[in-house]
mmCIF file of C-alpha atoms in Angstrom:
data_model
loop_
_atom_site.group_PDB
_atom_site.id
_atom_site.type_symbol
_atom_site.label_atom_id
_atom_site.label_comp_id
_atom_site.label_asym_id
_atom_site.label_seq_id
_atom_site.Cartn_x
_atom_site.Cartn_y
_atom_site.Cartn_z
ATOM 1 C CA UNK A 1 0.000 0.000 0.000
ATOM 2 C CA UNK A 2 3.025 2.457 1.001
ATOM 3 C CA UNK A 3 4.251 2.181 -2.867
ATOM 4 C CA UNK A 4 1.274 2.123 -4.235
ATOM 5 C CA UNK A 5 0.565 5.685 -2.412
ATOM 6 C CA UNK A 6 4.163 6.825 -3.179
ATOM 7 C CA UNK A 7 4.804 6.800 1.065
ATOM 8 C CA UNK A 8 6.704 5.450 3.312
ATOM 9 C CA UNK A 9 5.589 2.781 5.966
ATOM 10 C CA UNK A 10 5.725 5.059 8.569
ATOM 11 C CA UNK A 11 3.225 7.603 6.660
ATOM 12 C CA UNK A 12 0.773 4.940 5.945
ATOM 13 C CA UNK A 13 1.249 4.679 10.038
ATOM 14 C CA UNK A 14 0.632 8.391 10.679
ATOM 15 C CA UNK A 15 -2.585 8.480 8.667
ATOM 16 C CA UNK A 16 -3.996 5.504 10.304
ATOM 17 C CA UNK A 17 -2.621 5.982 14.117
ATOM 18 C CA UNK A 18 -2.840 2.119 14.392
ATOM 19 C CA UNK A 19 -2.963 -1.090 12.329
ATOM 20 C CA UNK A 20 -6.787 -1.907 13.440
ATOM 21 C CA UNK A 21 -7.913 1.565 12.079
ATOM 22 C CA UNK A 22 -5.779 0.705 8.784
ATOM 23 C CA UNK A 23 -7.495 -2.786 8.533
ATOM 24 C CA UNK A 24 -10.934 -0.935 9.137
ATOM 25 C CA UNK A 25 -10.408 1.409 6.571
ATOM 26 C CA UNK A 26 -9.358 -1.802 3.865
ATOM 27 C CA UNK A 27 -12.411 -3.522 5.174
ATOM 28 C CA UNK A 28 -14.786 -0.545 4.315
ATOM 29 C CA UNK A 29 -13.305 -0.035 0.989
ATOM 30 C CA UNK A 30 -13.535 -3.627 0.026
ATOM 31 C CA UNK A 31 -17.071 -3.398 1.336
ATOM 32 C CA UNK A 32 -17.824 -0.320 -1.338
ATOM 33 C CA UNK A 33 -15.937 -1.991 -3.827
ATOM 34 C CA UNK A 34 -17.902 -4.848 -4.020
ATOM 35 C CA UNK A 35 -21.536 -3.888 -3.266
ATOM 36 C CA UNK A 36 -20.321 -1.490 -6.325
ATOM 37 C CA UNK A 37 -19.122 -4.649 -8.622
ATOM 38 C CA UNK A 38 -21.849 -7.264 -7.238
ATOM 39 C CA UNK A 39 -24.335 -6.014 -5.999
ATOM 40 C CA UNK A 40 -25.390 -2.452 -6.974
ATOM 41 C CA UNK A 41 -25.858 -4.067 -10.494
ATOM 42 C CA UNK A 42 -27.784 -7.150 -9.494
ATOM 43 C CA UNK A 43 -30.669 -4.930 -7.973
ATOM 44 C CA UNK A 44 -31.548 -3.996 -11.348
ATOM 45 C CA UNK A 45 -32.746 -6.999 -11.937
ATOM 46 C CA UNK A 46 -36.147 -8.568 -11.345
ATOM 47 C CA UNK A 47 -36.407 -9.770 -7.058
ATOM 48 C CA UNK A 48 -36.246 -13.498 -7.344
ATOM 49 C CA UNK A 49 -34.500 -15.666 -9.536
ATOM 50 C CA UNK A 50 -33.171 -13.061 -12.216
ATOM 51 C CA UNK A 51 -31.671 -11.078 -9.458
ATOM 52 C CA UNK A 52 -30.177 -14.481 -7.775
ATOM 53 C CA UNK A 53 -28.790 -14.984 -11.002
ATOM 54 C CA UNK A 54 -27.411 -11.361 -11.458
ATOM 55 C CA UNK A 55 -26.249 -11.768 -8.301
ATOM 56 C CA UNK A 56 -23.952 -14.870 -8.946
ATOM 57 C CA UNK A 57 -23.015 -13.647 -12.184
ATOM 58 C CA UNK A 58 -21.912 -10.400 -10.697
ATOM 59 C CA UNK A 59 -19.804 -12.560 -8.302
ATOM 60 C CA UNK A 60 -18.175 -14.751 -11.051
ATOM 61 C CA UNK A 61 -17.603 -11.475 -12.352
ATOM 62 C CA UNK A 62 -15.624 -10.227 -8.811
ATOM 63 C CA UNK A 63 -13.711 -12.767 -8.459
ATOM 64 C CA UNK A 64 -12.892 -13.982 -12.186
ATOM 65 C CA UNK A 65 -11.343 -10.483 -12.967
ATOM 66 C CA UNK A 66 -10.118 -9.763 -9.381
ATOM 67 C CA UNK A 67 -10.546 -6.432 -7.766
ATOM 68 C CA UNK A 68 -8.217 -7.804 -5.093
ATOM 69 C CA UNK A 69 -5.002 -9.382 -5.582
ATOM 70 C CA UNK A 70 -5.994 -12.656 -3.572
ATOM 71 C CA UNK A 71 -9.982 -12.837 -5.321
ATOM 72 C CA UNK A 72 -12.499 -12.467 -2.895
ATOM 73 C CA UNK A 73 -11.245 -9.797 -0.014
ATOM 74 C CA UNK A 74 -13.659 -11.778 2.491
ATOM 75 C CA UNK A 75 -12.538 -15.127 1.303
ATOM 76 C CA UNK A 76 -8.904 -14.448 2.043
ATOM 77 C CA UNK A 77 -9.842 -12.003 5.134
ATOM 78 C CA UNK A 78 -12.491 -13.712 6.873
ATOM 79 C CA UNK A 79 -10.242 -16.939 7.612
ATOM 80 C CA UNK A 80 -7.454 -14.649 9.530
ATOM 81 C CA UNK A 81 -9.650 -13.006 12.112
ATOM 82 C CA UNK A 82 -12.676 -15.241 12.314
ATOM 83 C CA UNK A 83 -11.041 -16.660 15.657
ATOM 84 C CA UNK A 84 -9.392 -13.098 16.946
ATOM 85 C CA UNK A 85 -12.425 -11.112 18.633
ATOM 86 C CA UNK A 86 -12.680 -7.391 17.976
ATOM 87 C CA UNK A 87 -13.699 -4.421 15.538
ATOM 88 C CA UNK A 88 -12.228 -5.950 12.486
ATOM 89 C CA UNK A 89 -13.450 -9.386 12.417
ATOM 90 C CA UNK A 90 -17.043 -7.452 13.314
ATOM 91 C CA UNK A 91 -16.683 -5.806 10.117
ATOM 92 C CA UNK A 92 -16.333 -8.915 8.152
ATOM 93 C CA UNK A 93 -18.655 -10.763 9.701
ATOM 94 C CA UNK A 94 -21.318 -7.778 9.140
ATOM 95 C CA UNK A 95 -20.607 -7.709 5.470
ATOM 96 C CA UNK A 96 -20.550 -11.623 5.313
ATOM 97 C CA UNK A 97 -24.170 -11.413 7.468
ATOM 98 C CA UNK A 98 -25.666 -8.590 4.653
ATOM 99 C CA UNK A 99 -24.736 -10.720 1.838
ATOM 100 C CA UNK A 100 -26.343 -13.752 3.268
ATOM 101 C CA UNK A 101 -29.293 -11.812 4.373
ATOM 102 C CA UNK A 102 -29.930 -10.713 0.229
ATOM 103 C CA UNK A 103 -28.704 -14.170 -0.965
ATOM 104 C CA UNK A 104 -32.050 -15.212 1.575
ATOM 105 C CA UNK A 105 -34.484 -12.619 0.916
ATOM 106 C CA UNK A 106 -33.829 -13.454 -2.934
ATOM 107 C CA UNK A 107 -34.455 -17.212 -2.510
ATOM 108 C CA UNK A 108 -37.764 -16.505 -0.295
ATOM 109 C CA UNK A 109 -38.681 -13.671 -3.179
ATOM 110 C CA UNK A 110 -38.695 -16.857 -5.700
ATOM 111 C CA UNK A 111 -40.138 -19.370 -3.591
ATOM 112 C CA UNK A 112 -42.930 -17.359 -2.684
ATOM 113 C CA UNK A 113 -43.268 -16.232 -6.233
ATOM 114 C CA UNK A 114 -43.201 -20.205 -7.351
ATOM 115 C CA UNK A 115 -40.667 -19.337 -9.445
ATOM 116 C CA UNK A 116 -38.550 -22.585 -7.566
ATOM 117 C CA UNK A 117 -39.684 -25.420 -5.456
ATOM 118 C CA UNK A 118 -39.806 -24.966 -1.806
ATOM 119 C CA UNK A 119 -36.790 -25.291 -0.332
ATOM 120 C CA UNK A 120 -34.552 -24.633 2.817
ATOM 121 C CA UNK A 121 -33.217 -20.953 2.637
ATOM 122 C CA UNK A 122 -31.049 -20.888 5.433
ATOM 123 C CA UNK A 123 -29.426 -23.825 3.967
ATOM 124 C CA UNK A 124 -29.331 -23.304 0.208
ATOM 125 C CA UNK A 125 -28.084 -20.095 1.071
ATOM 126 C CA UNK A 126 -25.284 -21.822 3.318
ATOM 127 C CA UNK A 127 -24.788 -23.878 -0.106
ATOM 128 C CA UNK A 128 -24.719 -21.389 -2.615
ATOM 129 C CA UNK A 129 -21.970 -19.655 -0.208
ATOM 130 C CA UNK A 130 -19.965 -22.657 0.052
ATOM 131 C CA UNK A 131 -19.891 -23.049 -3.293
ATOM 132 C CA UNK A 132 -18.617 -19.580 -4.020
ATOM 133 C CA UNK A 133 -16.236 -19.240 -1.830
ATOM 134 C CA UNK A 134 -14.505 -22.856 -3.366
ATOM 135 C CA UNK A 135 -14.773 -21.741 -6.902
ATOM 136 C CA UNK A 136 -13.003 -18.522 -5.552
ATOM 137 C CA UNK A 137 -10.584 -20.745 -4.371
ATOM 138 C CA UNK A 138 -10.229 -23.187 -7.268
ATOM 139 C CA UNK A 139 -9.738 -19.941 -9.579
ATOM 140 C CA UNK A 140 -7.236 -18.934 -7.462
ATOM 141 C CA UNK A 141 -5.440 -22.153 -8.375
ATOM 142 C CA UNK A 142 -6.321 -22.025 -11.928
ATOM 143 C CA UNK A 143 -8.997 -24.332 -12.159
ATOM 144 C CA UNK A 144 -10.793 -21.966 -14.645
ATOM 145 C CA UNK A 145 -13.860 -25.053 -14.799
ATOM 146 C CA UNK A 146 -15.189 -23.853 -11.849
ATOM 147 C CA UNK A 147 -17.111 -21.081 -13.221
ATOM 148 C CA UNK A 148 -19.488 -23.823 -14.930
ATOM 149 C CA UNK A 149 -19.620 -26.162 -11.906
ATOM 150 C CA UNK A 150 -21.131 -22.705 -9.961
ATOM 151 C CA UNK A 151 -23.222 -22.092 -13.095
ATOM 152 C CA UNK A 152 -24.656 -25.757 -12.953
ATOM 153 C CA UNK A 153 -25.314 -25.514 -9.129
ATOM 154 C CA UNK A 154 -27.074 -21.964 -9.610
ATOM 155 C CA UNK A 155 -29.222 -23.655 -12.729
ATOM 156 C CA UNK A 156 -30.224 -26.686 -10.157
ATOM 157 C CA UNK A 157 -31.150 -24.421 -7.173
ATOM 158 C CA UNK A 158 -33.205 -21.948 -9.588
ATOM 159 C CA UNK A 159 -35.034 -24.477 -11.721
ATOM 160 C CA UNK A 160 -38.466 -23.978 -12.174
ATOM 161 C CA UNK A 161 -40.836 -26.013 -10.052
ATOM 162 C CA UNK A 162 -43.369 -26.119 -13.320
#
């Protein structure tokens, strides 16, 4: 960050006062980043399943062409402070909360619309999640078919009950 600001370490320091205010401030701009590449987008869409598939889309998006070096910022962040109490893993975990909570409201937009079958939210949401985050990994590792296999998942949670 230093070189990329043209300052030293110890300027980076001074604007911050303290790492935990620095990691704040990376936190909140990953935040903005991404409800700017994922989600801000995705509302356009139809509530249901064209916005659940905006949504993923979006995200294959985010973390095919990386906005952070490592893909996903709460992939790679979330593992490193989910264990270490304080103000920075409660900025993750809000973030990771909010994007659970639309990936939910989505799914219970198209079941209640019949656009799916009925179906467990809390735990196709849980899925769809678990499957991002391990395509984010496999891409990571160059496993570029793992942008289908998320497609494919998507297609079988969002099928049409008709």
């Amino acid at each position: 960050m230093a070189a990329d600001l043209e300052l030293s370490k110890s300027g980076i320091q001074t604007l911050f006062k303290t790492k935990e205010n620095l990691q704040l401030a990376v936190a909140e701009s990953a935040r903005e980043e991404f409800t700017a590449a994922v989600i801000r987008p995705a509302l356009t869409a139809q509530p249901g399943v064209a916005r659940l598939r905006a949504l993923t889309e979006r995200w294959i998006s985010y973390v095919e062409a990386p906005l952070f070096a490592g893909g996903c910022f709460w992939a790679a962040s979330l593992p490193d402070f989910d264990s270490r109490p304080g103000k920075v893993r409660d900025a993750l975990l809000l973030h990771r909360r909010a994007w659970l909570a639309l990936l939910a409201d989505e799914l219970r937009c198209a079941v209640n619309a019949d656009e799916i079958t009925h179906l467990d939210v809390d735990l196709t949401v849980f899925q769809i999640d678990a499957m991002l985050n391990a395509a984010n990994t496999a891409l990571r590792l160059g496993e570029s078919d793992a942008v289908s296999k998320v497609r494919r998942v998507v297609d079988e949670f969002l099928a049409s009950p008709h």
